mmCIF file of C-alpha atoms in Angstrom:
data_model
loop_
_atom_site.group_PDB
_atom_site.id
_atom_site.type_symbol
_atom_site.label_atom_id
_atom_site.label_comp_id
_atom_site.label_asym_id
_atom_site.label_seq_id
_atom_site.Cartn_x
_atom_site.Cartn_y
_atom_site.Cartn_z
ATOM 1 C CA LEU A 179 9.287 -1.049 -16.100
ATOM 2 C CA ILE A 180 12.232 0.481 -14.266
ATOM 3 C CA ALA A 181 14.641 -2.097 -15.659
ATOM 4 C CA ALA A 182 13.601 -1.122 -19.170
ATOM 5 C CA ARG A 183 14.259 2.609 -18.795
ATOM 6 C CA GLY A 184 16.902 2.700 -21.503
ATOM 7 C CA ALA A 185 14.865 0.669 -23.966
ATOM 8 C CA LEU A 186 11.836 2.873 -23.433
ATOM 9 C CA SER A 187 13.721 6.066 -24.056
ATOM 10 C CA GLU A 188 15.424 4.750 -27.188
ATOM 11 C CA HIS A 189 12.695 2.719 -28.841
ATOM 12 C CA GLY A 190 9.402 3.890 -27.316
ATOM 13 C CA GLN A 191 6.886 5.966 -29.209
ATOM 14 C CA GLU A 192 6.927 9.727 -29.043
ATOM 15 C CA PRO A 193 4.956 10.927 -25.997
ATOM 16 C CA ALA A 194 1.476 12.223 -26.655
ATOM 17 C CA GLN A 195 2.353 15.372 -24.741
ATOM 18 C CA PRO A 196 5.559 16.861 -23.327
ATOM 19 C CA PRO A 197 6.710 15.273 -20.075
ATOM 20 C CA PRO A 198 6.785 17.456 -16.953
ATOM 21 C CA ALA A 199 9.816 19.701 -16.812
ATOM 22 C CA ASN A 200 11.099 18.162 -13.579
ATOM 23 C CA ALA A 201 14.483 16.601 -12.980
ATOM 24 C CA SER A 202 14.520 13.135 -11.459
ATOM 25 C CA LEU A 203 14.988 12.928 -7.703
ATOM 26 C CA LEU A 204 16.758 9.592 -8.021
ATOM 27 C CA GLY A 205 19.546 10.266 -10.473
ATOM 28 C CA ASP A 206 20.633 7.562 -12.879
ATOM 29 C CA CYS A 207 19.170 4.582 -11.026
ATOM 30 C CA ALA A 208 17.939 1.309 -12.494
ATOM 31 C CA GLY A 209 15.943 -1.639 -11.234
ATOM 32 C CA PHE A 210 15.404 -2.084 -7.514
ATOM 33 C CA ASP A 211 18.013 0.555 -6.750
ATOM 34 C CA CYS A 212 15.309 3.101 -7.628
ATOM 35 C CA TYR A 213 13.170 1.772 -4.766
ATOM 36 C CA LEU A 214 16.087 1.974 -2.358
ATOM 37 C CA ARG A 215 16.981 5.513 -3.361
ATOM 38 C CA TYR A 216 13.381 6.684 -3.104
ATOM 39 C CA VAL A 217 12.865 5.162 0.338
ATOM 40 C CA ALA A 218 16.126 6.739 1.520
ATOM 41 C CA LEU A 219 15.190 10.238 0.349
ATOM 42 C CA PRO A 220 14.827 12.551 3.364
ATOM 43 C CA ASP A 221 11.278 13.834 3.753
ATOM 44 C CA ALA A 222 10.384 16.315 6.483
ATOM 45 C CA HIS A 223 6.691 15.553 6.005
ATOM 46 C CA TYR A 224 6.921 12.298 7.970
ATOM 47 C CA THR A 225 5.080 12.570 11.262
ATOM 48 C CA TRP A 226 2.654 10.546 13.331
ATOM 49 C CA ARG A 227 0.197 11.030 16.146
ATOM 50 C CA ASP A 228 -2.132 9.004 18.324
ATOM 51 C CA THR A 229 -5.749 9.848 17.442
ATOM 52 C CA GLY A 230 -6.891 8.786 20.908
ATOM 53 C CA MET A 231 -9.333 6.251 19.451
ATOM 54 C CA ARG A 232 -9.185 2.843 21.129
ATOM 55 C CA LEU A 233 -10.696 -0.375 19.823
ATOM 56 C CA GLN A 234 -11.435 -3.227 22.215
ATOM 57 C CA GLY A 235 -12.000 -6.867 21.362
ATOM 58 C CA ARG A 236 -11.781 -10.445 22.570
ATOM 59 C CA ASP A 237 -10.823 -13.442 20.463
ATOM 60 C CA ASN A 238 -13.681 -15.924 20.141
ATOM 61 C CA ASP A 239 -11.452 -19.014 20.221
ATOM 62 C CA THR A 240 -8.804 -18.149 22.800
ATOM 63 C CA GLY A 241 -10.758 -15.683 24.909
ATOM 64 C CA ALA A 242 -7.753 -13.351 24.873
ATOM 65 C CA ALA A 243 -8.502 -9.621 24.923
ATOM 66 C CA TRP A 244 -6.778 -7.009 22.791
ATOM 67 C CA THR A 245 -6.656 -3.226 22.437
ATOM 68 C CA GLY A 246 -6.222 -1.360 19.173
ATOM 69 C CA HIS A 247 -4.483 2.020 19.213
ATOM 70 C CA VAL A 248 -5.549 4.045 16.159
ATOM 71 C CA LEU A 249 -2.685 6.172 14.867
ATOM 72 C CA ASN A 250 -2.499 8.604 11.972
ATOM 73 C CA TYR A 251 0.790 9.108 10.160
ATOM 74 C CA THR A 252 1.995 11.086 7.178
ATOM 75 C CA SER A 253 4.541 9.103 5.206
ATOM 76 C CA GLN A 254 5.791 11.562 2.587
ATOM 77 C CA LYS A 255 5.174 14.061 -0.150
ATOM 78 C CA TRP A 256 4.867 12.324 -3.521
ATOM 79 C CA LEU A 257 5.472 14.605 -6.496
ATOM 80 C CA SER A 258 4.083 18.162 -6.309
ATOM 81 C CA GLU A 259 0.811 20.064 -6.337
ATOM 82 C CA GLU A 260 1.479 20.848 -9.993
ATOM 83 C CA GLU A 261 1.333 17.124 -10.822
ATOM 84 C CA VAL A 262 -1.176 15.554 -8.402
ATOM 85 C CA SER A 263 -4.099 16.844 -6.376
ATOM 86 C CA HIS A 264 -2.973 15.390 -3.025
ATOM 87 C CA PRO A 265 0.819 15.000 -2.874
ATOM 88 C CA ILE A 266 0.828 14.499 0.912
ATOM 89 C CA TRP A 267 0.278 10.817 1.703
ATOM 90 C CA TRP A 268 -1.268 9.946 5.050
ATOM 91 C CA HIS A 269 -2.481 6.633 6.470
ATOM 92 C CA LEU A 270 -4.339 5.058 9.372
ATOM 93 C CA LEU A 271 -2.395 2.528 11.418
ATOM 94 C CA VAL A 272 -4.054 0.400 14.090
ATOM 95 C CA VAL A 273 -1.522 -1.061 16.526
ATOM 96 C CA VAL A 274 -3.100 -4.085 18.205
ATOM 97 C CA VAL A 275 -1.675 -5.007 21.610
ATOM 98 C CA PRO A 276 -2.823 -8.350 23.074
ATOM 99 C CA GLU A 277 -3.374 -8.660 26.807
ATOM 100 C CA GLN A 278 -0.416 -11.044 26.982
ATOM 101 C CA VAL A 279 2.773 -9.898 25.247
ATOM 102 C CA GLU A 280 5.569 -12.452 25.267
ATOM 103 C CA PHE A 281 7.639 -11.244 22.305
ATOM 104 C CA ALA A 282 8.000 -7.493 22.771
ATOM 105 C CA ASP A 283 10.488 -7.015 19.917
ATOM 106 C CA TRP A 284 8.207 -8.425 17.195
ATOM 107 C CA ALA A 285 5.260 -7.000 15.258
ATOM 108 C CA THR A 286 3.259 -8.437 12.365
ATOM 109 C CA VAL A 287 1.912 -5.768 10.007
ATOM 110 C CA HIS A 288 -1.078 -6.462 7.766
ATOM 111 C CA LEU A 289 -1.384 -4.240 4.694
ATOM 112 C CA SER A 290 -5.162 -4.075 4.648
ATOM 113 C CA PHE A 291 -7.543 -2.978 1.907
ATOM 114 C CA GLY A 292 -10.442 -2.623 4.326
ATOM 115 C CA TYR A 293 -13.070 -4.789 5.967
ATOM 116 C CA PHE A 294 -15.689 -7.453 5.241
ATOM 117 C CA ASP A 295 -19.326 -6.931 6.168
ATOM 118 C CA GLY A 296 -21.767 -9.570 7.417
ATOM 119 C CA ASN A 297 -22.326 -10.799 3.862
ATOM 120 C CA MET A 298 -18.566 -11.255 3.355
ATOM 121 C CA THR A 299 -18.477 -8.347 0.910
ATOM 122 C CA GLN A 300 -15.165 -6.541 1.005
ATOM 123 C CA HIS A 301 -15.199 -2.778 1.451
ATOM 124 C CA HIS A 302 -12.066 -0.830 0.566
ATOM 125 C CA ILE A 303 -11.044 2.085 2.780
ATOM 126 C CA ALA A 304 -9.536 5.121 1.056
ATOM 127 C CA SER A 305 -8.072 8.353 2.392
ATOM 128 C CA ARG A 306 -10.848 10.354 0.739
ATOM 129 C CA ALA A 307 -14.390 9.841 -0.461
ATOM 130 C CA PRO A 308 -14.788 7.754 -3.647
ATOM 131 C CA GLY A 309 -14.417 9.648 -6.883
ATOM 132 C CA ASP A 310 -17.490 8.229 -8.583
ATOM 133 C CA ASP A 311 -20.398 5.810 -8.282
ATOM 134 C CA LEU A 312 -18.297 2.971 -9.716
ATOM 135 C CA ASP A 313 -15.979 2.938 -6.733
ATOM 136 C CA ALA A 314 -18.711 3.694 -4.208
ATOM 137 C CA GLU A 315 -21.151 1.025 -5.406
ATOM 138 C CA VAL A 316 -19.204 -1.603 -7.348
ATOM 139 C CA LEU A 317 -15.916 -1.579 -5.453
ATOM 140 C CA GLN A 318 -17.664 -0.788 -2.148
ATOM 141 C CA THR A 319 -15.119 1.898 -1.257
ATOM 142 C CA VAL A 320 -15.554 4.236 1.697
ATOM 143 C CA GLY A 321 -13.473 7.275 2.533
ATOM 144 C CA ILE A 322 -12.242 7.748 6.093
ATOM 145 C CA ASP A 323 -10.475 10.955 7.064
ATOM 146 C CA GLU A 324 -9.918 13.023 10.202
ATOM 147 C CA ASN A 325 -13.498 14.277 10.204
ATOM 148 C CA THR A 326 -15.240 10.942 9.625
ATOM 149 C CA LEU A 327 -12.943 8.728 11.724
ATOM 150 C CA PRO A 328 -14.955 9.081 14.968
ATOM 151 C CA ASP A 329 -18.021 7.691 13.183
ATOM 152 C CA ARG A 330 -16.149 4.845 11.498
ATOM 153 C CA ALA A 331 -14.881 2.896 14.510
ATOM 154 C CA LEU A 332 -16.723 -0.289 13.485
ATOM 155 C CA GLU A 333 -15.244 -0.195 9.984
ATOM 156 C CA VAL A 334 -11.724 0.379 11.293
ATOM 157 C CA LYS A 335 -12.185 -2.425 13.823
ATOM 158 C CA GLY A 336 -13.342 -4.720 11.029
ATOM 159 C CA ALA A 337 -10.252 -3.871 8.997
ATOM 160 C CA SER A 338 -8.115 -4.761 12.021
ATOM 161 C CA ALA A 339 -9.593 -8.253 12.412
ATOM 162 C CA LEU A 340 -6.611 -10.109 10.944
ATOM 163 C CA ALA A 341 -4.130 -8.075 12.979
ATOM 164 C CA ALA A 342 -6.098 -8.873 16.139
ATOM 165 C CA TYR A 343 -6.258 -12.570 15.206
ATOM 166 C CA VAL A 344 -2.489 -12.681 14.744
ATOM 167 C CA ALA A 345 -1.684 -10.606 17.832
ATOM 168 C CA VAL A 346 -3.413 -12.864 20.352
ATOM 169 C CA ARG A 347 -1.907 -16.014 18.793
ATOM 170 C CA THR A 348 1.664 -14.788 18.429
ATOM 171 C CA ARG A 349 1.527 -13.034 21.802
ATOM 172 C CA ALA A 350 3.108 -10.034 20.130
ATOM 173 C CA VAL A 351 2.006 -6.690 18.736
ATOM 174 C CA ALA A 352 0.341 -6.688 15.328
ATOM 175 C CA ALA A 353 -0.798 -3.781 13.200
ATOM 176 C CA CYS A 354 -3.288 -2.979 10.469
ATOM 177 C CA LEU A 355 -1.950 -0.499 7.910
ATOM 178 C CA LEU A 356 -4.672 1.107 5.801
ATOM 179 C CA GLN A 357 -4.544 3.338 2.714
ATOM 180 C CA VAL A 358 -1.123 2.193 1.476
ATOM 181 C CA TYR A 359 -1.928 4.024 -1.763
ATOM 182 C CA SER A 360 -3.198 7.380 -0.569
ATOM 183 C CA GLY A 361 -6.180 7.938 -2.863
ATOM 184 C CA TYR A 362 -8.056 9.484 -4.398
ATOM 185 C CA GLN A 363 -5.715 11.424 -6.693
ATOM 186 C CA VAL A 364 -6.276 13.605 -9.742
ATOM 187 C CA PHE A 365 -3.306 13.860 -12.099
ATOM 188 C CA ARG A 366 -3.059 17.388 -13.487
ATOM 189 C CA ASP A 367 -2.152 16.151 -16.979
ATOM 190 C CA ASP A 368 -5.016 13.641 -17.086
ATOM 191 C CA GLU A 369 -7.534 14.959 -19.599
ATOM 192 C CA THR A 370 -10.298 12.794 -18.108
ATOM 193 C CA GLY A 371 -9.978 14.452 -14.689
ATOM 194 C CA MET A 372 -10.590 11.054 -13.115
ATOM 195 C CA ARG A 373 -10.112 10.663 -9.370
ATOM 196 C CA ARG A 374 -7.867 7.628 -9.128
ATOM 197 C CA HIS A 375 -7.179 5.045 -6.441
ATOM 198 C CA GLN A 376 -5.589 1.588 -6.395
ATOM 199 C CA ASP A 377 -5.392 0.090 -9.919
ATOM 200 C CA PRO A 378 -6.355 3.252 -11.861
ATOM 201 C CA LEU A 379 -3.759 5.185 -9.848
ATOM 202 C CA LEU A 380 -1.096 2.583 -10.558
ATOM 203 C CA ALA A 381 -1.999 2.363 -14.229
ATOM 204 C CA TYR A 382 -1.810 6.094 -14.863
ATOM 205 C CA SER A 383 1.440 6.431 -12.929
ATOM 206 C CA ARG A 384 2.937 3.759 -15.195
ATOM 207 C CA GLN A 385 1.646 5.561 -18.252
ATOM 208 C CA ARG A 386 3.375 8.743 -17.109
ATOM 209 C CA PHE A 387 6.614 6.849 -16.488
ATOM 210 C CA ILE A 388 6.493 5.315 -19.968
ATOM 211 C CA ARG A 389 6.176 8.840 -21.369
ATOM 212 C CA ASP A 390 9.111 10.019 -19.247
ATOM 213 C CA PRO A 391 11.321 7.084 -18.178
ATOM 214 C CA SER A 392 13.937 9.483 -16.802
ATOM 215 C CA ARG A 393 11.745 9.902 -13.689
ATOM 216 C CA PRO A 394 11.180 6.544 -11.964
ATOM 217 C CA GLU A 395 9.615 8.327 -8.987
ATOM 218 C CA LEU A 396 6.510 8.716 -11.160
ATOM 219 C CA LEU A 397 5.721 5.049 -10.479
ATOM 220 C CA ALA A 398 3.272 4.790 -7.584
ATOM 221 C CA GLU A 399 4.878 1.557 -6.393
ATOM 222 C CA LEU A 400 7.811 3.561 -4.999
ATOM 223 C CA PRO A 401 5.812 5.770 -2.611
ATOM 224 C CA ALA A 402 3.751 2.721 -1.628
ATOM 225 C CA VAL A 403 6.869 0.958 -0.366
ATOM 226 C CA LYS A 404 8.014 4.118 1.389
ATOM 227 C CA ALA A 405 4.581 4.350 3.017
ATOM 228 C CA VAL A 406 4.996 0.841 4.429
ATOM 229 C CA VAL A 407 8.539 1.528 5.658
ATOM 230 C CA ARG A 408 7.312 4.664 7.438
ATOM 231 C CA GLY A 409 4.518 2.551 8.901
ATOM 232 C CA LEU A 410 7.143 0.254 10.403
ATOM 233 C CA ASP A 411 8.942 3.324 11.756
ATOM 234 C CA THR A 412 5.685 4.407 13.375
ATOM 235 C CA VAL A 413 5.156 1.025 15.045
ATOM 236 C CA VAL A 414 8.697 1.246 16.435
ATOM 237 C CA ALA A 415 8.134 4.776 17.720
ATOM 238 C CA HIS A 416 4.786 3.866 19.274
ATOM 239 C CA SER A 417 6.413 0.924 21.077
ATOM 240 C CA GLY A 418 9.099 3.161 22.535
ATOM 241 C CA GLY A 419 11.732 1.361 20.490
ATOM 242 C CA ARG A 420 10.929 -2.131 21.757
ATOM 243 C CA VAL A 421 9.781 -3.478 18.381
ATOM 244 C CA LYS A 422 12.779 -4.272 16.189
ATOM 245 C CA ARG A 423 11.615 -7.103 13.892
ATOM 246 C CA PHE A 424 8.635 -7.404 11.592
ATOM 247 C CA GLY A 425 6.509 -9.810 9.667
ATOM 248 C CA LEU A 426 4.531 -8.458 6.698
ATOM 249 C CA VAL A 427 1.262 -9.722 5.244
ATOM 250 C CA GLY A 428 -0.295 -8.370 2.041
ATOM 251 C CA TYR A 429 -2.645 -9.466 -0.726
ATOM 252 C CA SER A 430 -2.724 -8.615 -4.439
ATOM 253 C CA LYS A 431 -0.968 -5.295 -5.113
ATOM 254 C CA TYR A 432 -0.243 -5.157 -1.387
ATOM 255 C CA GLY A 433 1.442 -8.535 -1.830
ATOM 256 C CA ALA A 434 3.785 -6.850 -4.288
ATOM 257 C CA ALA A 435 4.360 -4.071 -1.743
ATOM 258 C CA THR A 436 5.090 -6.770 0.854
ATOM 259 C CA PHE A 437 7.784 -8.310 -1.366
ATOM 260 C CA ALA A 438 9.376 -4.958 -2.194
ATOM 261 C CA THR A 439 9.337 -3.696 1.396
ATOM 262 C CA ALA A 440 10.930 -6.905 2.656
ATOM 263 C CA ALA A 441 13.709 -6.438 0.103
ATOM 264 C CA ALA A 442 14.181 -2.779 1.032
ATOM 265 C CA ASP A 443 14.021 -2.975 4.838
ATOM 266 C CA PRO A 444 16.193 -5.475 6.783
ATOM 267 C CA ARG A 445 13.879 -5.248 9.785
ATOM 268 C CA VAL A 446 11.388 -7.440 7.896
ATOM 269 C CA ARG A 447 12.235 -11.014 8.889
ATOM 270 C CA ALA A 448 9.143 -12.824 7.590
ATOM 271 C CA LEU A 449 6.645 -12.143 4.831
ATOM 272 C CA ALA A 450 3.396 -13.695 3.647
ATOM 273 C CA PRO A 451 2.384 -12.150 0.313
ATOM 274 C CA SER A 452 -0.550 -13.634 -1.561
ATOM 275 C CA SER A 453 -2.465 -13.072 -4.755
ATOM 276 C CA ILE A 454 -5.338 -14.354 -6.851
ATOM 277 C CA GLY A 455 -5.614 -18.115 -7.183
ATOM 278 C CA LEU A 456 -4.647 -19.523 -10.583
ATOM 279 C CA GLY A 457 -5.679 -23.132 -10.161
ATOM 280 C CA SER A 458 -7.663 -23.177 -13.402
ATOM 281 C CA PRO A 459 -6.195 -20.644 -15.848
ATOM 282 C CA PRO A 460 -7.676 -20.227 -19.336
ATOM 283 C CA PRO A 461 -6.456 -22.731 -21.952
ATOM 284 C CA PRO A 462 -3.155 -21.785 -23.622
ATOM 285 C CA GLY A 463 -4.872 -21.420 -26.964
ATOM 286 C CA ALA A 464 -6.869 -18.452 -25.734
ATOM 287 C CA ASP A 465 -5.370 -14.982 -25.882
ATOM 288 C CA ALA A 466 -5.700 -14.505 -22.128
ATOM 289 C CA GLY A 467 -4.189 -17.911 -21.457
ATOM 290 C CA ALA A 468 -1.237 -17.222 -23.745
ATOM 291 C CA ALA A 469 -0.523 -13.911 -22.060
ATOM 292 C CA LEU A 470 -0.839 -15.494 -18.623
ATOM 293 C CA LEU A 471 1.569 -18.312 -19.396
ATOM 294 C CA GLN A 472 4.077 -16.018 -21.026
ATOM 295 C CA THR A 473 3.957 -13.666 -18.065
ATOM 296 C CA LEU A 474 4.117 -16.239 -15.283
ATOM 297 C CA GLY A 475 6.142 -19.029 -16.790
ATOM 298 C CA ARG A 476 8.109 -17.362 -19.567
ATOM 299 C CA VAL A 477 7.089 -20.270 -21.811
ATOM 300 C CA SER A 478 5.718 -20.488 -25.312
ATOM 301 C CA PRO A 479 1.926 -20.865 -25.635
ATOM 302 C CA ALA A 480 2.645 -23.804 -27.960
#
């Protein structure tokens, strides 16, 4: 979308409503340079603190113990109160320290959606309570904030399972970063008044950018990458400066954030993004199959 800014402004349809009267924060950027400029923007809202919550565990296979330090950090202010309901983005970060640390300068950070219950049903964790029954019941989303955190230790520990697994095996710090997209948000110009998180948040942010391509900061992918970079900063600060190199792990839209963060931050030395399996895509003759092939392979459906 960012690469096509000029084409959108010249050939796109007239916007359904006037774009916000705000000048771009990023100047005349294009492509990935917009990410870099956004991440580099000074933001006095960044801060972090130790909540005092500690999670304890022991790996079933190795017998190694670990301790999770639950931190809360504010990454930035995205847009303004006139445009979104919650412009201040904050996140939970669980820093997992194994009982044996051999590589003190390394940390693996998992961008986590949430946790799996005993039935292997995934529950997403958001910064606020779900906006409607669809998210609460179908997407199994729970909101965890400052007030509910003390009662959600089991859920946060479940979300940290992969970080704990990695920490004891790499003999290095690992971390679980939750709420990369700080939802739920209400866009002031959204006539539906929908409280948006994850895909609906991304989709509407793209719609706004298409209406006003002069403001790439409208795209929610940019603050997501900045949120991850500030998460890395927080791990470094919590370690007293010992951690200097990172590995990143993310799935689906967090896989995209993993790629972009690795490109934006030279401290990331390894990445493991993943996405939905496409072993058996629809046949090329089908509309979905044609779109899939054109998108992934840039080939003709014929």
